[in-house]
Each structure stands twice: as C-alpha cells, then as structure tokens.
Amino acid sequence: MAAAAPSREIVCSFQPSKTFRNHKEGTRITSFDFDDAGAQLLTCGEDESLQLYDVKSGKHSKTLYSKKYGAHLARFTHNSTDCVYASTKDNDTIRYLSLHDNHYIRYFKGHKKKVVGLEMSPSDDQFISSSLDNSVRLWDLRSANAQGLLTIPAPAFVAFDPAGVVFGVGCEQTAEILLYDLRNYDSEPFAIFKIDALRGSNQPVPWTKIEFSNDGKNMLVGTRGPAHYLLDAFSGDVLMRFTGHAYQAMTGERQHMSSGDVCFSPDGRFVLSGSDDKKIYIWDIQSPVRDGAQRPVIALESKTAATNLAFNPRSLMLASADKELVCIL
C-alpha cells in the first residue's frame, strides 16, 4: 500500500524529528534509499561505509564497510536483505551484496569510469546504470553480464517509469531526455524530449536527477541551476519551473556524489528540493503558475544541507542527508 496523499497542511507542518550521525564525522552521505516496504533505509558515505536503519523503530541497525572498493548509490533490491551499489575506487564494478551476512552474491563488470546513476526496476530484477565512461547499461541480478548497452554522452541520469516498462535517460550535455521501451532496449528511443531552457550559452546547466511521478504522467528534472523542471511524460512539454530556492552551481566530482536533492511526494502533487541555505523548499503543482514559474509554498527549516532527499514510499516521512541523516515527519 502506498503512502497516503499528504495535504498542503501536512507537508507544511513537517519538522525534523531525529538526526543520525553514524558516518564518520566530517564526511558526506552521498546517497540513500528506502526499501520497497519503507521499513528500512540504507545510506552510503565518503567514509566507505553503508549504514542500515530500521524506520519503524527509528534506530540504526547495522554498519557495513567497503574500504577496499568504496561505496555509492546503494539500492535495495526487491529483497530488503540485499542491495546493489557502485564502487568508487580500485575499479568501477557494481556489487550485489547480502546485507544479512555481508557477502557478495555477484559482481557486474563493464563500466570503465565512475558510476553516477543506478536504479532498480520497480517491477522485476533488472536494473540500469550510467557512468562517466559514456555508457548506460541494463543488467539483471541473475546474470553477471550486461543485458544491453547504450552510448550516451556523460553525465547521464536514469529513471524507470512506475510500471517498469519504460526508462528514461537524461543527457546533460544535449539537454535531452531519451525514452526507451525496456523490451526493445537496443532500438532507437521512441521519444526524445529537448529542454531548451537547459541549453546554457557557454556550458550546460548541471543536472542532479530525473524522476517519474508515481502516476507516470509527469517527469521531474533536478538541476544545480536556478530552477527545477516539470515535464509532461508523454509529450515532453515543460509544464512549469520551480524557483525560489538557493542554489550553487556545482561541477566536477561532487556534482555526481549524490542520489539527488529533489523528489516528488508519493502522490506526485508536491515537489521538494534541498537548498544551499539549509532549507527544504516545497512546491504544490496545483498552485497557480506565474510567468511559467512556480513559487514554493513553504521553506522548511532543516538541520543540514539536503544534498540527498527522498520520501518514504509507504509513510509520511521525508529523509534528507548531507553530513548527517535527518528524518522529517
């Protein structure tokens, strides 16, 4: 069962409820993920550790280290005792790990540079990855060999639609989103959305994430520029810009060391974003649009910069992270 649709009054009343500092002091949390049931949360950090939390009890439950390989973009599989994550040193292999007994189940080799995108299919055991080596690869947990390969200028951002039938690849360099039918992965994209607003005069606006809404009708493009963008997932039309938050243009390695600082609420009504002023900005897509831009309905106080941000898929809980993990209720 999905989380109940939050009203504007509820999201405007969110407050930080608990802070966790299980990663090494001074290091950043680079990504996190909720499991399908919303019962567990898994973080990765610059300290080369994975930290597991029990959401129901509100307690830290386990620390796992990946000192030899580093760890980034850990994603639960549909079995909440397993995850896949990307290496950050030694090689660029994706590792399939049992969280229960800390042993590797399988290795997925092929990328030649840092993996910057990793997403599980919502419907089966396939997952997709993107890398700074200009490739996007499709994998299946049951095989160590890639099931498909695309050549896309890096950095590329990946997302599955909620049915797991379509996946999108966002290309920052060309300011385009390419949509593929998963059943015909190696064919040409069936749709290409060109986002003219993100074509910078000198260099592209840095992206942080792409995401489908849970009803599959809209897409969200997060950036490190003055606006995030809402697109019609069928036509590619830009429906609105989300502005009013504080931002800092970011390039280089740190741009890619995050699982995204912008997200939809589970019902797709609200868009939430971290901000460099240590606030979380919330926009209501049902509010009137002025000059194509949507202004935030509220800026929530946060205890830390929210370089990673995600809604629990099964409860009215928001999590943010930078140097510490903050749960917001």
mmCIF file of C-alpha atoms in Angstrom:
data_model
loop_
_atom_site.group_PDB
_atom_site.id
_atom_site.type_symbol
_atom_site.label_atom_id
_atom_site.label_comp_id
_atom_site.label_asym_id
_atom_site.label_seq_id
_atom_site.Cartn_x
_atom_site.Cartn_y
_atom_site.Cartn_z
ATOM 1 C CA MET A 1 0.000 0.000 0.000
ATOM 2 C CA ALA A 2 1.350 3.399 -0.970
ATOM 3 C CA ALA A 3 1.614 6.268 1.482
ATOM 4 C CA ALA A 4 -1.494 8.366 1.997
ATOM 5 C CA ALA A 5 -1.577 11.521 -0.112
ATOM 6 C CA PRO A 6 -0.295 14.381 2.046
ATOM 7 C CA SER A 7 -2.296 17.594 2.148
ATOM 8 C CA ARG A 8 -0.654 21.008 1.932
ATOM 9 C CA GLU A 9 -1.268 21.450 5.653
ATOM 10 C CA ILE A 10 0.595 18.220 6.420
ATOM 11 C CA VAL A 11 3.677 18.927 4.295
ATOM 12 C CA CYS A 12 3.845 22.471 5.660
ATOM 13 C CA SER A 13 3.888 21.076 9.192
ATOM 14 C CA PHE A 14 6.863 18.756 8.646
ATOM 15 C CA GLN A 15 9.611 19.141 11.242
ATOM 16 C CA PRO A 16 12.974 17.405 11.749
ATOM 17 C CA SER A 17 12.335 14.613 14.245
ATOM 18 C CA LYS A 18 15.563 12.661 14.546
ATOM 19 C CA THR A 19 19.182 13.036 13.446
ATOM 20 C CA PHE A 20 21.669 10.209 12.910
ATOM 21 C CA ARG A 21 25.454 10.625 12.850
ATOM 22 C CA ASN A 22 26.691 7.121 12.080
ATOM 23 C CA HIS A 23 29.007 8.069 9.232
ATOM 24 C CA LYS A 24 32.485 9.324 10.104
ATOM 25 C CA GLU A 25 32.433 12.902 11.347
ATOM 26 C CA GLY A 26 33.114 15.442 8.613
ATOM 27 C CA THR A 27 32.357 13.061 5.722
ATOM 28 C CA ARG A 28 29.332 13.337 3.467
ATOM 29 C CA ILE A 29 26.496 10.918 2.942
ATOM 30 C CA THR A 30 26.472 10.527 -0.830
ATOM 31 C CA SER A 31 23.265 8.524 -1.352
ATOM 32 C CA PHE A 32 20.420 6.725 0.367
ATOM 33 C CA ASP A 33 17.464 4.512 -0.462
ATOM 34 C CA PHE A 34 14.281 3.159 1.164
ATOM 35 C CA ASP A 35 13.312 -0.475 0.636
ATOM 36 C CA ASP A 36 10.001 -1.323 -1.086
ATOM 37 C CA ALA A 37 8.136 -1.597 2.224
ATOM 38 C CA GLY A 38 9.517 1.697 3.539
ATOM 39 C CA ALA A 39 10.701 -0.232 6.597
ATOM 40 C CA GLN A 40 14.437 0.203 6.116
ATOM 41 C CA LEU A 41 16.749 2.948 4.905
ATOM 42 C CA LEU A 42 20.273 2.420 3.572
ATOM 43 C CA THR A 43 22.940 5.128 3.268
ATOM 44 C CA CYS A 44 26.398 5.280 1.639
ATOM 45 C CA GLY A 45 29.110 7.747 2.507
ATOM 46 C CA GLU A 46 32.547 9.102 1.729
ATOM 47 C CA ASP A 47 33.786 7.094 4.736
ATOM 48 C CA GLU A 48 33.326 3.963 2.569
ATOM 49 C CA SER A 49 30.567 2.578 4.774
ATOM 50 C CA LEU A 50 26.966 1.504 4.318
ATOM 51 C CA GLN A 51 24.634 2.270 7.224
ATOM 52 C CA LEU A 52 21.318 0.467 7.695
ATOM 53 C CA TYR A 53 18.395 1.928 9.673
ATOM 54 C CA ASP A 54 15.134 0.464 10.950
ATOM 55 C CA VAL A 55 12.482 3.044 10.071
ATOM 56 C CA LYS A 56 9.756 1.678 12.364
ATOM 57 C CA SER A 57 11.884 1.710 15.499
ATOM 58 C CA GLY A 58 13.804 4.808 14.430
ATOM 59 C CA LYS A 59 17.138 3.164 15.208
ATOM 60 C CA HIS A 60 20.414 2.477 13.481
ATOM 61 C CA SER A 61 20.712 -1.281 12.979
ATOM 62 C CA LYS A 62 23.961 -2.127 11.165
ATOM 63 C CA THR A 63 27.254 -0.816 9.762
ATOM 64 C CA LEU A 64 28.936 -2.468 6.776
ATOM 65 C CA TYR A 65 32.278 -1.373 5.332
ATOM 66 C CA SER A 66 33.558 -1.340 1.771
ATOM 67 C CA LYS A 67 37.021 0.049 2.475
ATOM 68 C CA LYS A 68 38.717 -1.643 -0.469
ATOM 69 C CA TYR A 69 36.183 -0.551 -3.095
ATOM 70 C CA GLY A 70 34.288 2.429 -1.661
ATOM 71 C CA ALA A 71 30.505 2.646 -1.913
ATOM 72 C CA HIS A 72 27.981 4.870 -3.644
ATOM 73 C CA LEU A 73 24.388 4.669 -4.904
ATOM 74 C CA ALA A 74 23.335 1.675 -2.814
ATOM 75 C CA ARG A 75 19.913 0.476 -3.929
ATOM 76 C CA PHE A 76 17.768 -2.146 -2.244
ATOM 77 C CA THR A 77 16.702 -4.992 -4.492
ATOM 78 C CA HIS A 78 13.129 -6.241 -4.065
ATOM 79 C CA ASN A 79 14.539 -8.412 -1.297
ATOM 80 C CA SER A 80 15.180 -5.986 1.552
ATOM 81 C CA THR A 81 18.132 -8.051 2.804
ATOM 82 C CA ASP A 82 20.105 -7.414 -0.421
ATOM 83 C CA CYS A 83 21.391 -4.363 -2.261
ATOM 84 C CA VAL A 84 23.480 -3.331 -5.249
ATOM 85 C CA TYR A 85 25.968 -0.490 -5.058
ATOM 86 C CA ALA A 86 28.685 1.143 -7.141
ATOM 87 C CA SER A 87 32.393 1.024 -6.349
ATOM 88 C CA THR A 88 34.202 4.348 -6.071
ATOM 89 C CA LYS A 89 37.824 3.161 -6.151
ATOM 90 C CA ASP A 90 40.012 0.287 -7.356
ATOM 91 C CA ASN A 91 37.532 -0.386 -10.171
ATOM 92 C CA ASP A 92 34.048 0.643 -11.285
ATOM 93 C CA THR A 93 32.309 -2.677 -10.676
ATOM 94 C CA ILE A 94 28.737 -2.783 -9.362
ATOM 95 C CA ARG A 95 28.438 -5.144 -6.401
ATOM 96 C CA TYR A 96 25.465 -7.263 -5.333
ATOM 97 C CA LEU A 97 25.631 -7.569 -1.553
ATOM 98 C CA SER A 98 23.771 -9.559 1.073
ATOM 99 C CA LEU A 99 23.113 -7.159 3.949
ATOM 100 C CA HIS A 100 22.255 -10.107 6.179
ATOM 101 C CA ASP A 101 25.684 -11.749 6.265
ATOM 102 C CA ASN A 102 27.824 -9.188 4.398
ATOM 103 C CA HIS A 103 28.875 -11.375 1.479
ATOM 104 C CA TYR A 104 28.890 -10.599 -2.228
ATOM 105 C CA ILE A 105 26.400 -12.514 -4.329
ATOM 106 C CA ARG A 106 27.549 -11.280 -7.747
ATOM 107 C CA TYR A 107 29.706 -8.689 -9.497
ATOM 108 C CA PHE A 108 28.635 -6.636 -12.520
ATOM 109 C CA LYS A 109 31.701 -5.595 -14.506
ATOM 110 C CA GLY A 110 31.869 -3.395 -17.584
ATOM 111 C CA HIS A 111 31.971 0.269 -16.646
ATOM 112 C CA LYS A 112 35.375 1.910 -17.063
ATOM 113 C CA LYS A 113 34.740 5.103 -15.096
ATOM 114 C CA LYS A 114 32.700 6.191 -12.069
ATOM 115 C CA VAL A 115 29.065 5.053 -11.984
ATOM 116 C CA VAL A 116 26.826 8.108 -11.487
ATOM 117 C CA GLY A 117 23.363 6.563 -11.909
ATOM 118 C CA LEU A 118 21.922 3.306 -10.563
ATOM 119 C CA GLU A 119 18.216 2.420 -10.411
ATOM 120 C CA MET A 120 16.285 -0.807 -9.817
ATOM 121 C CA SER A 121 13.294 -1.641 -11.968
ATOM 122 C CA PRO A 122 10.095 -1.287 -9.910
ATOM 123 C CA SER A 123 8.676 -4.499 -11.392
ATOM 124 C CA ASP A 124 11.457 -7.106 -11.609
ATOM 125 C CA ASP A 125 15.140 -7.862 -11.008
ATOM 126 C CA GLN A 126 16.513 -5.688 -13.791
ATOM 127 C CA PHE A 127 18.441 -2.526 -13.048
ATOM 128 C CA ILE A 128 20.088 0.207 -15.055
ATOM 129 C CA SER A 129 23.355 2.084 -14.564
ATOM 130 C CA SER A 130 25.062 5.087 -16.116
ATOM 131 C CA SER A 131 28.723 6.019 -15.964
ATOM 132 C CA LEU A 132 31.172 8.771 -16.807
ATOM 133 C CA ASP A 133 32.501 6.344 -19.457
ATOM 134 C CA ASN A 134 29.621 7.499 -21.724
ATOM 135 C CA SER A 135 27.670 4.273 -21.331
ATOM 136 C CA VAL A 136 24.287 3.233 -19.970
ATOM 137 C CA ARG A 137 23.940 -0.471 -19.203
ATOM 138 C CA LEU A 138 20.989 -2.737 -18.456
ATOM 139 C CA TRP A 139 21.543 -5.594 -16.026
ATOM 140 C CA ASP A 140 19.670 -8.488 -14.447
ATOM 141 C CA LEU A 141 20.501 -9.609 -10.903
ATOM 142 C CA ARG A 142 20.595 -13.224 -12.118
ATOM 143 C CA SER A 143 23.448 -12.670 -14.591
ATOM 144 C CA ALA A 144 26.859 -11.022 -14.332
ATOM 145 C CA ASN A 145 26.688 -9.978 -17.984
ATOM 146 C CA ALA A 146 25.094 -6.739 -19.139
ATOM 147 C CA GLN A 147 21.818 -7.307 -20.980
ATOM 148 C CA GLY A 148 22.158 -4.150 -23.077
ATOM 149 C CA LEU A 149 24.421 -1.190 -23.748
ATOM 150 C CA LEU A 150 23.805 2.374 -24.907
ATOM 151 C CA THR A 151 26.395 5.023 -25.721
ATOM 152 C CA ILE A 152 25.241 8.334 -24.216
ATOM 153 C CA PRO A 153 27.426 11.417 -23.553
ATOM 154 C CA ALA A 154 28.194 11.645 -19.839
ATOM 155 C CA PRO A 155 26.918 12.557 -17.389
ATOM 156 C CA ALA A 156 23.645 10.701 -17.966
ATOM 157 C CA PHE A 157 20.797 10.327 -15.462
ATOM 158 C CA VAL A 158 18.480 7.314 -15.437
ATOM 159 C CA ALA A 159 14.975 6.534 -14.181
ATOM 160 C CA PHE A 160 12.299 3.866 -14.659
ATOM 161 C CA ASP A 161 8.639 4.691 -15.137
ATOM 162 C CA PRO A 162 6.420 3.324 -12.318
ATOM 163 C CA ALA A 163 5.339 0.293 -14.395
ATOM 164 C CA GLY A 164 8.921 -0.698 -15.201
ATOM 165 C CA VAL A 165 8.116 -0.751 -18.919
ATOM 166 C CA VAL A 166 9.859 2.468 -19.961
ATOM 167 C CA PHE A 167 13.093 4.014 -18.794
ATOM 168 C CA GLY A 168 14.408 7.500 -19.346
ATOM 169 C CA VAL A 169 17.968 8.664 -19.877
ATOM 170 C CA GLY A 170 18.676 12.335 -19.246
ATOM 171 C CA CYS A 171 21.655 13.711 -21.154
ATOM 172 C CA GLU A 172 23.029 16.856 -19.550
ATOM 173 C CA GLN A 173 25.290 17.771 -22.466
ATOM 174 C CA THR A 174 22.479 17.863 -25.032
ATOM 175 C CA ALA A 175 19.697 18.882 -22.581
ATOM 176 C CA GLU A 176 17.562 15.957 -23.730
ATOM 177 C CA ILE A 177 15.626 13.104 -22.178
ATOM 178 C CA LEU A 178 15.506 9.920 -24.243
ATOM 179 C CA LEU A 179 12.726 7.403 -23.569
ATOM 180 C CA TYR A 180 13.244 3.704 -24.300
ATOM 181 C CA ASP A 181 10.958 0.701 -24.325
ATOM 182 C CA LEU A 182 12.600 -1.807 -21.993
ATOM 183 C CA ARG A 183 11.558 -4.662 -24.304
ATOM 184 C CA ASN A 184 13.481 -3.051 -27.173
ATOM 185 C CA TYR A 185 16.404 -1.642 -25.262
ATOM 186 C CA ASP A 186 18.854 -1.665 -28.173
ATOM 187 C CA SER A 187 16.453 0.138 -30.537
ATOM 188 C CA GLU A 188 16.331 3.890 -31.023
ATOM 189 C CA PRO A 189 14.469 5.857 -28.318
ATOM 190 C CA PHE A 190 10.761 6.110 -29.079
ATOM 191 C CA ALA A 191 10.725 9.711 -27.825
ATOM 192 C CA ILE A 192 13.299 12.478 -27.361
ATOM 193 C CA PHE A 193 12.401 15.497 -25.236
ATOM 194 C CA LYS A 194 14.520 18.589 -25.886
ATOM 195 C CA ILE A 195 14.621 21.005 -22.949
ATOM 196 C CA ASP A 196 15.662 24.322 -24.466
ATOM 197 C CA ALA A 197 15.720 26.079 -21.080
ATOM 198 C CA LEU A 198 18.635 23.871 -20.017
ATOM 199 C CA ARG A 199 20.815 24.608 -23.017
ATOM 200 C CA GLY A 200 23.351 27.019 -21.500
ATOM 201 C CA SER A 201 25.025 29.586 -23.723
ATOM 202 C CA ASN A 202 28.539 28.517 -22.695
ATOM 203 C CA GLN A 203 28.028 25.217 -20.916
ATOM 204 C CA PRO A 204 25.025 23.067 -19.969
ATOM 205 C CA VAL A 205 23.204 23.668 -16.688
ATOM 206 C CA PRO A 206 24.352 20.861 -14.327
ATOM 207 C CA TRP A 207 21.659 18.238 -13.689
ATOM 208 C CA THR A 208 21.178 16.278 -10.453
ATOM 209 C CA LYS A 209 18.351 13.842 -11.157
ATOM 210 C CA ILE A 210 15.438 12.747 -13.313
ATOM 211 C CA GLU A 211 12.358 11.067 -11.844
ATOM 212 C CA PHE A 212 8.908 9.898 -12.981
ATOM 213 C CA SER A 213 5.887 10.692 -10.824
ATOM 214 C CA ASN A 214 4.165 7.614 -9.387
ATOM 215 C CA ASP A 215 1.210 8.019 -11.753
ATOM 216 C CA GLY A 216 3.581 8.107 -14.723
ATOM 217 C CA LYS A 217 2.136 11.369 -16.038
ATOM 218 C CA ASN A 218 4.992 13.744 -15.227
ATOM 219 C CA MET A 219 8.767 13.837 -15.103
ATOM 220 C CA LEU A 220 10.975 15.916 -12.838
ATOM 221 C CA VAL A 221 14.389 17.247 -13.831
ATOM 222 C CA GLY A 222 16.532 18.454 -10.944
ATOM 223 C CA THR A 223 19.378 20.888 -11.625
ATOM 224 C CA ARG A 224 22.096 22.876 -9.908
ATOM 225 C CA GLY A 225 20.721 25.989 -11.564
ATOM 226 C CA PRO A 226 18.009 28.483 -10.601
ATOM 227 C CA ALA A 227 15.120 26.138 -11.443
ATOM 228 C CA HIS A 228 13.934 22.530 -11.475
ATOM 229 C CA TYR A 229 11.567 21.480 -14.267
ATOM 230 C CA LEU A 230 8.296 19.553 -14.538
ATOM 231 C CA LEU A 231 7.686 17.849 -17.890
ATOM 232 C CA ASP A 232 4.696 16.088 -19.377
ATOM 233 C CA ALA A 233 5.908 12.471 -19.540
ATOM 234 C CA PHE A 234 4.008 11.846 -22.792
ATOM 235 C CA SER A 235 4.696 14.982 -24.814
ATOM 236 C CA GLY A 236 7.879 16.286 -23.193
ATOM 237 C CA ASP A 237 6.376 19.749 -22.824
ATOM 238 C CA VAL A 238 7.781 21.805 -19.946
ATOM 239 C CA LEU A 239 4.763 22.365 -17.701
ATOM 240 C CA MET A 240 6.409 24.564 -15.088
ATOM 241 C CA ARG A 241 9.631 25.718 -13.497
ATOM 242 C CA PHE A 242 10.229 25.523 -9.754
ATOM 243 C CA THR A 243 12.139 28.548 -8.496
ATOM 244 C CA GLY A 244 12.851 30.439 -5.283
ATOM 245 C CA HIS A 245 15.376 28.134 -3.634
ATOM 246 C CA ALA A 246 19.037 28.910 -3.068
ATOM 247 C CA TYR A 247 21.457 27.104 -5.325
ATOM 248 C CA GLN A 248 25.144 26.919 -6.049
ATOM 249 C CA ALA A 249 26.444 25.815 -9.422
ATOM 250 C CA MET A 250 28.416 22.628 -8.879
ATOM 251 C CA THR A 251 30.677 20.770 -11.273
ATOM 252 C CA GLY A 252 33.333 18.084 -11.082
ATOM 253 C CA GLU A 253 33.311 15.037 -8.818
ATOM 254 C CA ARG A 254 30.991 16.392 -6.141
ATOM 255 C CA GLN A 255 28.198 17.012 -8.651
ATOM 256 C CA HIS A 256 27.899 13.257 -9.148
ATOM 257 C CA MET A 257 28.212 12.221 -5.486
ATOM 258 C CA SER A 258 24.539 12.449 -4.632
ATOM 259 C CA SER A 259 21.431 10.373 -5.262
ATOM 260 C CA GLY A 260 19.501 13.592 -5.936
ATOM 261 C CA ASP A 261 18.384 16.621 -3.936
ATOM 262 C CA VAL A 262 14.905 16.861 -5.486
ATOM 263 C CA CYS A 263 11.912 14.496 -5.477
ATOM 264 C CA PHE A 264 8.162 14.097 -5.880
ATOM 265 C CA SER A 265 5.846 13.360 -2.985
ATOM 266 C CA PRO A 266 4.368 9.833 -3.375
ATOM 267 C CA ASP A 267 1.130 11.202 -4.907
ATOM 268 C CA GLY A 268 3.043 13.472 -7.317
ATOM 269 C CA ARG A 269 1.342 16.649 -6.090
ATOM 270 C CA PHE A 270 4.362 18.184 -4.370
ATOM 271 C CA VAL A 271 7.945 18.715 -5.484
ATOM 272 C CA LEU A 272 10.588 19.029 -2.778
ATOM 273 C CA SER A 273 14.143 20.288 -3.086
ATOM 274 C CA GLY A 274 17.188 20.746 -0.931
ATOM 275 C CA SER A 275 18.786 24.163 -0.923
ATOM 276 C CA ASP A 276 22.137 25.695 -0.080
ATOM 277 C CA ASP A 277 20.534 27.806 2.655
ATOM 278 C CA LYS A 278 19.855 24.592 4.648
ATOM 279 C CA LYS A 279 16.135 24.645 3.949
ATOM 280 C CA ILE A 280 13.837 22.261 2.107
ATOM 281 C CA TYR A 281 11.597 24.014 -0.399
ATOM 282 C CA ILE A 282 8.195 22.610 -1.300
ATOM 283 C CA TRP A 283 6.106 23.461 -4.365
ATOM 284 C CA ASP A 284 2.470 22.487 -4.962
ATOM 285 C CA ILE A 285 1.915 21.758 -8.661
ATOM 286 C CA GLN A 286 -1.776 22.513 -8.177
ATOM 287 C CA SER A 287 -0.987 26.122 -7.279
ATOM 288 C CA PRO A 288 -1.304 28.869 -9.916
ATOM 289 C CA VAL A 289 1.726 29.397 -12.153
ATOM 290 C CA ARG A 290 3.025 32.912 -12.743
ATOM 291 C CA ASP A 291 5.102 33.549 -15.862
ATOM 292 C CA GLY A 292 5.709 29.818 -16.180
ATOM 293 C CA ALA A 293 7.314 29.631 -12.736
ATOM 294 C CA GLN A 294 6.041 28.035 -9.562
ATOM 295 C CA ARG A 295 6.990 29.644 -6.260
ATOM 296 C CA PRO A 296 7.422 27.495 -3.124
ATOM 297 C CA VAL A 297 4.532 27.206 -0.692
ATOM 298 C CA ILE A 298 6.961 26.845 2.216
ATOM 299 C CA ALA A 299 10.638 26.525 3.067
ATOM 300 C CA LEU A 300 11.129 24.023 5.878
ATOM 301 C CA GLU A 301 13.970 24.511 8.294
ATOM 302 C CA SER A 302 16.491 21.689 8.084
ATOM 303 C CA LYS A 303 19.378 20.869 10.371
ATOM 304 C CA THR A 304 21.738 20.367 7.458
ATOM 305 C CA ALA A 305 22.008 20.988 3.736
ATOM 306 C CA ALA A 306 19.837 18.419 1.936
ATOM 307 C CA THR A 307 22.138 17.164 -0.811
ATOM 308 C CA ASN A 308 20.100 13.931 -0.784
ATOM 309 C CA LEU A 309 16.339 13.952 -0.409
ATOM 310 C CA ALA A 310 13.647 11.251 -0.650
ATOM 311 C CA PHE A 311 10.123 10.446 0.528
ATOM 312 C CA ASN A 312 9.411 7.135 2.224
ATOM 313 C CA PRO A 313 7.259 5.203 -0.311
ATOM 314 C CA ARG A 314 4.911 3.862 2.378
ATOM 315 C CA SER A 315 4.580 6.549 5.050
ATOM 316 C CA LEU A 316 4.506 10.299 5.503
ATOM 317 C CA MET A 317 8.181 10.535 6.238
ATOM 318 C CA LEU A 318 10.840 12.547 4.456
ATOM 319 C CA ALA A 319 14.569 11.947 4.784
ATOM 320 C CA SER A 320 17.421 14.298 3.944
ATOM 321 C CA ALA A 321 21.158 13.924 4.237
ATOM 322 C CA ASP A 322 24.472 15.659 3.798
ATOM 323 C CA LYS A 323 26.919 15.122 6.658
ATOM 324 C CA GLU A 324 24.183 13.588 8.791
ATOM 325 C CA LEU A 325 20.872 11.845 8.160
ATOM 326 C CA VAL A 326 17.726 13.719 9.171
ATOM 327 C CA CYS A 327 14.258 12.159 9.383
ATOM 328 C CA ILE A 328 11.424 14.629 8.936
ATOM 329 C CA LEU A 329 7.830 13.945 9.987
#
